[in-house]
Amino acid sequence: MPDTKPALSKVSVMQDLLKVVAPYRWRIAAAVVLLISAKISTVLVPLLLKRIIDALSQPQTLKALPIYLLAGYALLRFSSTLFNELRDLVFSRVTQRTVANYAQMTFEHLHLLGARFHAKRRMGGLLPDIDRGTAGIAFLLGVGLFTLVPTLIEIALVLGIITSRYQAWYAGFIMLTFLVYTGFTVVFTARRTIHQRRVNRLDSSAKSRLADSLINYDTVKYFTNETVEAQRFEEIMRHWTEAAVANQKALFTLHVGQSAIIACGVAAVMLQAGSDVMAGRMTVGDLVLINAYVLQVCLPLNALGFVYREARDAWVNAERLFDILHERPEMEESRGMPALSPGRGEVVFEHVSFSYEPSRPILRDVSFRIAPGATLAVVGGSGSGKSTLARLLLKLYAPAEGRILVDGQDIARVSATSVRSMIGVVPQDTVLFNDTIGYNIAYGRVGASQEETVGAAKAAHIHELITTLPGQYDTEVGERGVTLSGGERQRIAVARAVLKNPPILIFDEATSALDSASEHAIQQELNRLSHNRTVLMIAHRLSTVVDADEIIVLEQGRVIERGSHEELLGKHGAYARLWQLQQREDMDQRAAASRA
């Protein structure tokens, strides 16, 4: 049964949608009442028009102008428009609130998804998927509902009136037109959906390519690859153009076919009506009535085809959004998970193993303990698993084997939020929000006062720099903080950690990307920040870890050495070799600088 899964998926999505709109059921009921009232007014218009035409066709029997009929005709037309506008006004809050709720749910859900999802996602393609998805939901809920339902009501009312007043031929022609039109629309819309999906996929790919190229603007300039980037983008857009043209061709076939079916239906009804008028079985007013009803049915029938077609497009657009909402977090926590009880900040790794991919183990049976207030440094080559330790401690990933304890509590059994609230991080590459310096520092503790923010900046020795800027703490830092140097961004990261004031700190190669002067200055600030706190220091340069209480050396995910700086040098092992290598590199650099 290949269709079972998609059908269940659609049912699940509709159930979710109904839950979101449930609080607005009275507004929906009022909108439906107004909708039915508008359709009744619309259907009564031709009946009144027939009476006016029949009356005016025999002026010799009229004693006065049928003002009440003419006034009623105008009133019915106005009522139809009024009821439709009131319906849209009443239902507007339902549509807008639902779209806002889905946007909010998607935003929150994306923050709940794990690090694996965000490591693989493409931002340039994700944002258009969300935009199209919310627009699709708005269409399905609003235009789709209030075009499909009134069209079916209108067709039912018209068929009822024609069946009760005229020969069965007329209702038969209308029903046959309706059935042929519906079958044609369903078949050809399904074919066009294939093209629409391809257009959406290529559009997302183009947006991803555009965003990725602009994010790496500097790299493009460094290697003078503007032409290469333009050619890659042009290739995607060429495929997109071909897909869009194919989609338009399918749309052309659909539109022309729908119009031909309606034209044939109208012609059949009018030929029959003309014959009946000529034979004296109907009046001119009857012919006008039938003509009005046929057009009244065919126009919404055409609208029904449009709605079905657009609803399929809207569903295609919403598919990716629903996929995102149904994406389960890698480390989904049960509700009501207890919080980590605050303690002195002891951290213990017990026989921890981990891999991002099953075929590539990153950590193998790693164990260590960081006593409260102590500093543990982790060193090793690239790819040895140093930064993975920080990610595991922050519960961004879960160990494949072993466990991690904070103050004697297994972090797998407590909420991630409570664990992360106890930890401050100064990363290797600090990325800032496109906002002010003050906002970025205060992000360390939302709600902090201006005085506390300034105090944290002073502790990180960046206050003096900020005061020299025209906007001071209100200075915009640009996207990802590009208007600041690497050292300045690192000081803001330190200020954030100061403001958060956590018992546990992680320094993830916090000075590796800086020059010697900046490295020395920030290292002093990190040392001050580490006072009386438990510190996990991940380092590439060994000169930054000589004062650590314990140093462990990782190689291919295993702890191969541990001890203090002096103890490790005395072992003449891997650490000693790394130390000697870096000392020689430093001497060579100093000699080169002196010659320069």
mmCIF file of C-alpha atoms in Angstrom, residues 279-560:
data_model
loop_
_atom_site.group_PDB
_atom_site.id
_atom_site.type_symbol
_atom_site.label_atom_id
_atom_site.label_comp_id
_atom_site.label_asym_id
_atom_site.label_seq_id
_atom_site.Cartn_x
_atom_site.Cartn_y
_atom_site.Cartn_z
ATOM 1 C CA ALA A 279 -40.721 26.759 -28.971
ATOM 2 C CA GLY A 280 -42.551 28.909 -26.405
ATOM 3 C CA ARG A 281 -41.726 26.620 -23.500
ATOM 4 C CA MET A 282 -39.727 29.372 -21.750
ATOM 5 C CA THR A 283 -39.778 33.145 -21.524
ATOM 6 C CA VAL A 284 -36.873 35.481 -22.243
ATOM 7 C CA GLY A 285 -36.581 35.939 -18.472
ATOM 8 C CA ASP A 286 -36.093 32.186 -18.098
ATOM 9 C CA LEU A 287 -33.301 32.265 -20.691
ATOM 10 C CA VAL A 288 -31.612 35.142 -18.836
ATOM 11 C CA LEU A 289 -32.040 33.257 -15.553
ATOM 12 C CA ILE A 290 -30.485 30.061 -16.920
ATOM 13 C CA ASN A 291 -27.682 32.003 -18.586
ATOM 14 C CA ALA A 292 -26.960 33.810 -15.300
ATOM 15 C CA TYR A 293 -26.970 30.555 -13.373
ATOM 16 C CA VAL A 294 -24.743 28.786 -15.863
ATOM 17 C CA LEU A 295 -22.228 31.627 -15.675
ATOM 18 C CA GLN A 296 -22.684 31.728 -11.896
ATOM 19 C CA VAL A 297 -21.787 28.038 -11.705
ATOM 20 C CA CYS A 298 -19.009 28.125 -14.308
ATOM 21 C CA LEU A 299 -17.199 31.093 -12.789
ATOM 22 C CA PRO A 300 -16.925 29.500 -9.337
ATOM 23 C CA LEU A 301 -16.181 26.208 -11.086
ATOM 24 C CA ASN A 302 -13.236 27.948 -12.709
ATOM 25 C CA ALA A 303 -12.365 29.366 -9.291
ATOM 26 C CA LEU A 304 -12.652 25.847 -7.889
ATOM 27 C CA GLY A 305 -10.112 24.665 -10.434
ATOM 28 C CA PHE A 306 -7.861 27.570 -9.505
ATOM 29 C CA VAL A 307 -8.208 26.780 -5.805
ATOM 30 C CA TYR A 308 -7.508 23.090 -6.325
ATOM 31 C CA ARG A 309 -4.455 23.917 -8.419
ATOM 32 C CA GLU A 310 -3.184 26.523 -5.973
ATOM 33 C CA ALA A 311 -4.015 24.282 -3.020
ATOM 34 C CA ARG A 312 -1.803 21.584 -4.498
ATOM 35 C CA ASP A 313 0.934 24.180 -4.977
ATOM 36 C CA ALA A 314 0.372 25.422 -1.418
ATOM 37 C CA TRP A 315 0.603 21.867 -0.121
ATOM 38 C CA VAL A 316 3.847 21.336 -2.024
ATOM 39 C CA ASN A 317 5.159 24.597 -0.537
ATOM 40 C CA ALA A 318 4.100 23.538 2.958
ATOM 41 C CA GLU A 319 5.589 20.048 2.693
ATOM 42 C CA ARG A 320 9.083 21.133 3.688
ATOM 43 C CA LEU A 321 7.785 23.175 6.619
ATOM 44 C CA PHE A 322 5.833 20.150 7.878
ATOM 45 C CA ASP A 323 8.955 18.016 7.428
ATOM 46 C CA ILE A 324 10.885 20.460 9.624
ATOM 47 C CA LEU A 325 8.160 20.474 12.287
ATOM 48 C CA HIS A 326 8.117 16.666 12.319
ATOM 49 C CA GLU A 327 11.907 16.448 12.513
ATOM 50 C CA ARG A 328 12.627 14.993 15.922
ATOM 51 C CA PRO A 329 15.469 16.380 18.061
ATOM 52 C CA GLU A 330 18.423 14.047 18.240
ATOM 53 C CA MET A 331 18.413 14.276 22.039
ATOM 54 C CA GLU A 332 14.709 14.644 22.718
ATOM 55 C CA GLU A 333 14.081 15.157 26.401
ATOM 56 C CA SER A 334 11.000 13.992 28.215
ATOM 57 C CA ARG A 335 8.839 16.670 29.761
ATOM 58 C CA GLY A 336 9.343 17.285 33.424
ATOM 59 C CA MET A 337 12.998 16.200 33.374
ATOM 60 C CA PRO A 338 14.553 17.424 36.640
ATOM 61 C CA ALA A 339 16.982 20.334 36.706
ATOM 62 C CA LEU A 340 20.626 19.951 37.630
ATOM 63 C CA SER A 341 21.069 20.750 41.321
ATOM 64 C CA PRO A 342 23.619 23.557 41.751
ATOM 65 C CA GLY A 343 26.896 22.461 43.325
ATOM 66 C CA ARG A 344 30.571 23.377 43.419
ATOM 67 C CA GLY A 345 31.153 22.497 39.771
ATOM 68 C CA GLU A 346 32.815 19.076 39.779
ATOM 69 C CA VAL A 347 32.972 17.484 36.290
ATOM 70 C CA VAL A 348 33.592 13.771 35.686
ATOM 71 C CA PHE A 349 33.839 11.836 32.409
ATOM 72 C CA GLU A 350 33.508 8.070 32.946
ATOM 73 C CA HIS A 351 34.582 5.787 30.075
ATOM 74 C CA VAL A 352 33.057 8.072 27.448
ATOM 75 C CA SER A 353 33.049 6.972 23.781
ATOM 76 C CA PHE A 354 31.479 8.897 20.914
ATOM 77 C CA SER A 355 31.347 9.104 17.118
ATOM 78 C CA TYR A 356 29.614 11.489 14.732
ATOM 79 C CA GLU A 357 29.476 8.677 12.170
ATOM 80 C CA PRO A 358 29.530 4.968 13.100
ATOM 81 C CA SER A 359 32.523 4.355 10.838
ATOM 82 C CA ARG A 360 34.613 7.151 12.400
ATOM 83 C CA PRO A 361 35.034 6.974 16.200
ATOM 84 C CA ILE A 362 36.017 10.310 17.757
ATOM 85 C CA LEU A 363 36.428 9.453 21.461
ATOM 86 C CA ARG A 364 37.396 6.068 22.870
ATOM 87 C CA ASP A 365 36.983 5.266 26.572
ATOM 88 C CA VAL A 366 37.881 8.741 27.858
ATOM 89 C CA SER A 367 37.857 9.241 31.633
ATOM 90 C CA PHE A 368 38.931 12.209 33.761
ATOM 91 C CA ARG A 369 37.824 14.320 36.717
ATOM 92 C CA ILE A 370 37.967 18.098 37.171
ATOM 93 C CA ALA A 371 37.814 18.969 40.857
ATOM 94 C CA PRO A 372 35.718 22.004 41.882
ATOM 95 C CA GLY A 373 37.723 25.164 41.166
ATOM 96 C CA ALA A 374 40.445 23.256 39.261
ATOM 97 C CA THR A 375 41.559 23.639 35.646
ATOM 98 C CA LEU A 376 41.931 20.690 33.294
ATOM 99 C CA ALA A 377 43.603 21.330 29.934
ATOM 100 C CA VAL A 378 43.118 19.074 26.934
ATOM 101 C CA VAL A 379 45.721 19.141 24.170
ATOM 102 C CA GLY A 380 46.297 17.126 21.039
ATOM 103 C CA GLY A 381 46.390 17.310 17.283
ATOM 104 C CA SER A 382 43.515 18.372 15.027
ATOM 105 C CA GLY A 383 40.792 15.736 14.932
ATOM 106 C CA SER A 384 41.840 14.148 18.218
ATOM 107 C CA GLY A 385 38.418 14.901 19.804
ATOM 108 C CA LYS A 386 39.248 17.905 22.002
ATOM 109 C CA SER A 387 36.273 20.112 21.034
ATOM 110 C CA THR A 388 33.959 17.102 21.131
ATOM 111 C CA LEU A 389 34.489 16.942 24.910
ATOM 112 C CA ALA A 390 32.995 20.447 25.207
ATOM 113 C CA ARG A 391 30.023 19.561 22.997
ATOM 114 C CA LEU A 392 29.281 16.483 25.091
ATOM 115 C CA LEU A 393 29.520 18.425 28.352
ATOM 116 C CA LEU A 394 27.064 20.989 26.933
ATOM 117 C CA LYS A 395 24.659 18.157 25.970
ATOM 118 C CA LEU A 396 24.799 19.097 22.303
ATOM 119 C CA TYR A 397 25.467 15.400 21.718
ATOM 120 C CA ALA A 398 25.044 12.287 23.849
ATOM 121 C CA PRO A 399 27.845 9.786 24.500
ATOM 122 C CA ALA A 400 27.567 6.449 22.719
ATOM 123 C CA GLU A 401 29.031 4.813 25.832
ATOM 124 C CA GLY A 402 29.866 5.952 29.342
ATOM 125 C CA ARG A 403 28.436 8.897 31.238
ATOM 126 C CA ILE A 404 29.210 12.490 32.203
ATOM 127 C CA LEU A 405 28.623 13.728 35.755
ATOM 128 C CA VAL A 406 28.322 17.279 37.042
ATOM 129 C CA ASP A 407 28.384 17.453 40.842
ATOM 130 C CA GLY A 408 27.661 13.734 40.937
ATOM 131 C CA GLN A 409 24.594 13.973 38.688
ATOM 132 C CA ASP A 410 24.419 12.196 35.325
ATOM 133 C CA ILE A 411 23.653 14.968 32.832
ATOM 134 C CA ALA A 412 21.713 12.480 30.686
ATOM 135 C CA ARG A 413 19.076 12.412 33.435
ATOM 136 C CA VAL A 414 18.674 16.184 33.863
ATOM 137 C CA SER A 415 17.467 18.916 31.519
ATOM 138 C CA ALA A 416 19.905 20.349 28.996
ATOM 139 C CA THR A 417 18.822 23.891 29.889
ATOM 140 C CA SER A 418 19.850 23.450 33.524
ATOM 141 C CA VAL A 419 23.217 21.967 32.503
ATOM 142 C CA ARG A 420 24.019 24.791 30.090
ATOM 143 C CA SER A 421 22.957 27.410 32.633
ATOM 144 C CA MET A 422 25.860 26.212 34.811
ATOM 145 C CA ILE A 423 28.449 26.522 32.031
ATOM 146 C CA GLY A 424 30.068 29.511 30.363
ATOM 147 C CA VAL A 425 31.812 29.182 27.009
ATOM 148 C CA VAL A 426 34.500 31.277 25.349
ATOM 149 C CA PRO A 427 34.728 29.717 21.867
ATOM 150 C CA GLN A 428 37.532 29.796 19.338
ATOM 151 C CA ASP A 429 35.455 31.816 16.867
ATOM 152 C CA THR A 430 33.025 34.238 18.506
ATOM 153 C CA VAL A 431 30.032 34.996 16.277
ATOM 154 C CA LEU A 432 28.003 38.061 17.280
ATOM 155 C CA PHE A 433 24.409 39.029 16.584
ATOM 156 C CA ASN A 434 23.829 41.813 14.080
ATOM 157 C CA ASP A 435 22.969 44.196 16.905
ATOM 158 C CA THR A 436 24.726 46.538 19.308
ATOM 159 C CA ILE A 437 27.802 45.836 21.408
ATOM 160 C CA GLY A 438 25.698 46.290 24.540
ATOM 161 C CA TYR A 439 23.142 43.734 23.339
ATOM 162 C CA ASN A 440 25.848 41.193 22.539
ATOM 163 C CA ILE A 441 27.488 41.506 25.944
ATOM 164 C CA ALA A 442 24.154 41.445 27.792
ATOM 165 C CA TYR A 443 23.248 38.261 25.905
ATOM 166 C CA GLY A 444 25.317 36.475 28.537
ATOM 167 C CA ARG A 445 22.514 37.158 31.020
ATOM 168 C CA VAL A 446 19.292 38.445 29.493
ATOM 169 C CA GLY A 447 17.848 41.245 31.611
ATOM 170 C CA ALA A 448 21.178 42.465 32.959
ATOM 171 C CA SER A 449 21.298 46.152 33.777
ATOM 172 C CA GLN A 450 23.457 48.681 31.949
ATOM 173 C CA GLU A 451 25.733 48.908 35.002
ATOM 174 C CA GLU A 452 26.236 45.124 35.022
ATOM 175 C CA THR A 453 26.958 45.126 31.294
ATOM 176 C CA VAL A 454 29.543 47.884 31.690
ATOM 177 C CA GLY A 455 31.066 46.039 34.653
ATOM 178 C CA ALA A 456 31.476 42.891 32.546
ATOM 179 C CA ALA A 457 33.052 44.922 29.739
ATOM 180 C CA LYS A 458 35.520 46.455 32.199
ATOM 181 C CA ALA A 459 36.405 43.005 33.528
ATOM 182 C CA ALA A 460 37.103 41.883 29.952
ATOM 183 C CA HIS A 461 39.158 45.051 29.334
ATOM 184 C CA ILE A 462 37.058 46.193 26.398
ATOM 185 C CA HIS A 463 35.220 49.086 28.083
ATOM 186 C CA GLU A 464 37.908 51.590 27.125
ATOM 187 C CA LEU A 465 37.660 50.641 23.455
ATOM 188 C CA ILE A 466 33.863 50.851 23.511
ATOM 189 C CA THR A 467 33.914 54.376 24.943
ATOM 190 C CA THR A 468 36.018 55.567 21.982
ATOM 191 C CA LEU A 469 33.325 54.502 19.486
ATOM 192 C CA PRO A 470 30.763 57.096 18.311
ATOM 193 C CA GLY A 471 27.807 54.999 19.501
ATOM 194 C CA GLN A 472 29.661 53.457 22.456
ATOM 195 C CA TYR A 473 27.551 50.528 23.723
ATOM 196 C CA ASP A 474 24.909 51.243 21.041
ATOM 197 C CA THR A 475 27.418 50.706 18.220
ATOM 198 C CA GLU A 476 26.194 48.157 15.662
ATOM 199 C CA VAL A 477 28.660 45.296 15.124
ATOM 200 C CA GLY A 478 27.410 44.157 11.699
ATOM 201 C CA GLU A 479 26.484 40.658 10.594
ATOM 202 C CA ARG A 480 28.455 38.052 12.598
ATOM 203 C CA GLY A 481 30.368 40.990 14.172
ATOM 204 C CA VAL A 482 32.430 41.738 11.063
ATOM 205 C CA THR A 483 33.085 45.369 12.065
ATOM 206 C CA LEU A 484 35.169 44.203 15.043
ATOM 207 C CA SER A 485 38.543 42.502 15.034
ATOM 208 C CA GLY A 486 39.022 38.925 16.197
ATOM 209 C CA GLY A 487 40.512 40.087 19.488
ATOM 210 C CA GLU A 488 37.631 42.488 20.122
ATOM 211 C CA ARG A 489 35.081 39.756 19.467
ATOM 212 C CA GLN A 490 36.949 37.466 21.861
ATOM 213 C CA ARG A 491 36.843 40.134 24.576
ATOM 214 C CA ILE A 492 33.079 40.414 24.103
ATOM 215 C CA ALA A 493 32.902 36.625 24.512
ATOM 216 C CA VAL A 494 34.858 36.965 27.752
ATOM 217 C CA ALA A 495 32.523 39.761 28.903
ATOM 218 C CA ARG A 496 29.517 37.530 28.204
ATOM 219 C CA ALA A 497 31.043 34.775 30.333
ATOM 220 C CA VAL A 498 31.795 37.268 33.119
ATOM 221 C CA LEU A 499 28.203 38.485 33.057
ATOM 222 C CA LYS A 500 26.817 34.950 33.131
ATOM 223 C CA ASN A 501 29.039 34.160 36.151
ATOM 224 C CA PRO A 502 28.830 30.354 35.863
ATOM 225 C CA PRO A 503 30.587 27.840 38.147
ATOM 226 C CA ILE A 504 31.998 25.921 35.144
ATOM 227 C CA LEU A 505 33.885 27.410 32.191
ATOM 228 C CA ILE A 506 34.899 26.007 28.825
ATOM 229 C CA PHE A 507 37.683 27.691 26.867
ATOM 230 C CA ASP A 508 37.603 26.091 23.426
ATOM 231 C CA GLU A 509 40.893 27.212 21.835
ATOM 232 C CA ALA A 510 39.853 30.733 22.783
ATOM 233 C CA THR A 511 43.143 32.367 21.714
ATOM 234 C CA SER A 512 44.329 30.183 18.810
ATOM 235 C CA ALA A 513 43.194 32.605 16.088
ATOM 236 C CA LEU A 514 44.817 35.700 17.648
ATOM 237 C CA ASP A 515 48.171 37.376 17.271
ATOM 238 C CA SER A 516 50.710 37.066 20.083
ATOM 239 C CA ALA A 517 49.877 40.413 21.725
ATOM 240 C CA SER A 518 46.123 39.791 21.683
ATOM 241 C CA GLU A 519 46.637 36.194 22.796
ATOM 242 C CA HIS A 520 48.677 37.298 25.809
ATOM 243 C CA ALA A 521 46.135 39.975 26.802
ATOM 244 C CA ILE A 522 43.105 37.696 26.496
ATOM 245 C CA GLN A 523 44.928 34.839 28.217
ATOM 246 C CA GLN A 524 45.405 37.078 31.258
ATOM 247 C CA GLU A 525 41.680 37.846 31.265
ATOM 248 C CA LEU A 526 40.859 34.147 30.966
ATOM 249 C CA ASN A 527 43.129 33.411 33.918
ATOM 250 C CA ARG A 528 41.328 36.029 36.016
ATOM 251 C CA LEU A 529 37.959 34.685 34.904
ATOM 252 C CA SER A 530 39.043 31.129 35.874
ATOM 253 C CA HIS A 531 39.646 32.055 39.512
ATOM 254 C CA ASN A 532 37.547 29.817 41.819
ATOM 255 C CA ARG A 533 35.804 28.212 38.834
ATOM 256 C CA THR A 534 36.001 24.746 37.325
ATOM 257 C CA VAL A 535 37.630 25.065 33.902
ATOM 258 C CA LEU A 536 37.841 22.743 30.905
ATOM 259 C CA MET A 537 40.499 24.325 28.695
ATOM 260 C CA ILE A 538 40.832 23.013 25.145
ATOM 261 C CA ALA A 539 44.068 24.297 23.670
ATOM 262 C CA HIS A 540 46.285 24.022 20.663
ATOM 263 C CA ARG A 541 49.131 26.219 21.937
ATOM 264 C CA LEU A 542 50.762 24.567 24.940
ATOM 265 C CA SER A 543 52.007 27.895 26.327
ATOM 266 C CA THR A 544 48.418 28.646 27.391
ATOM 267 C CA VAL A 545 48.074 25.509 29.556
ATOM 268 C CA VAL A 546 51.304 25.418 31.589
ATOM 269 C CA ASP A 547 49.476 26.596 34.744
ATOM 270 C CA ALA A 548 46.651 24.021 34.483
ATOM 271 C CA ASP A 549 46.207 21.684 37.456
ATOM 272 C CA GLU A 550 46.160 18.711 35.088
ATOM 273 C CA ILE A 551 46.782 18.256 31.375
ATOM 274 C CA ILE A 552 45.574 15.323 29.321
ATOM 275 C CA VAL A 553 46.873 14.529 25.853
ATOM 276 C CA LEU A 554 44.434 13.109 23.320
ATOM 277 C CA GLU A 555 45.488 11.157 20.272
ATOM 278 C CA GLN A 556 42.914 9.569 17.952
ATOM 279 C CA GLY A 557 40.280 9.893 20.661
ATOM 280 C CA ARG A 558 42.274 8.211 23.439
ATOM 281 C CA VAL A 559 43.986 9.680 26.498
ATOM 282 C CA ILE A 560 47.632 8.763 26.003
#
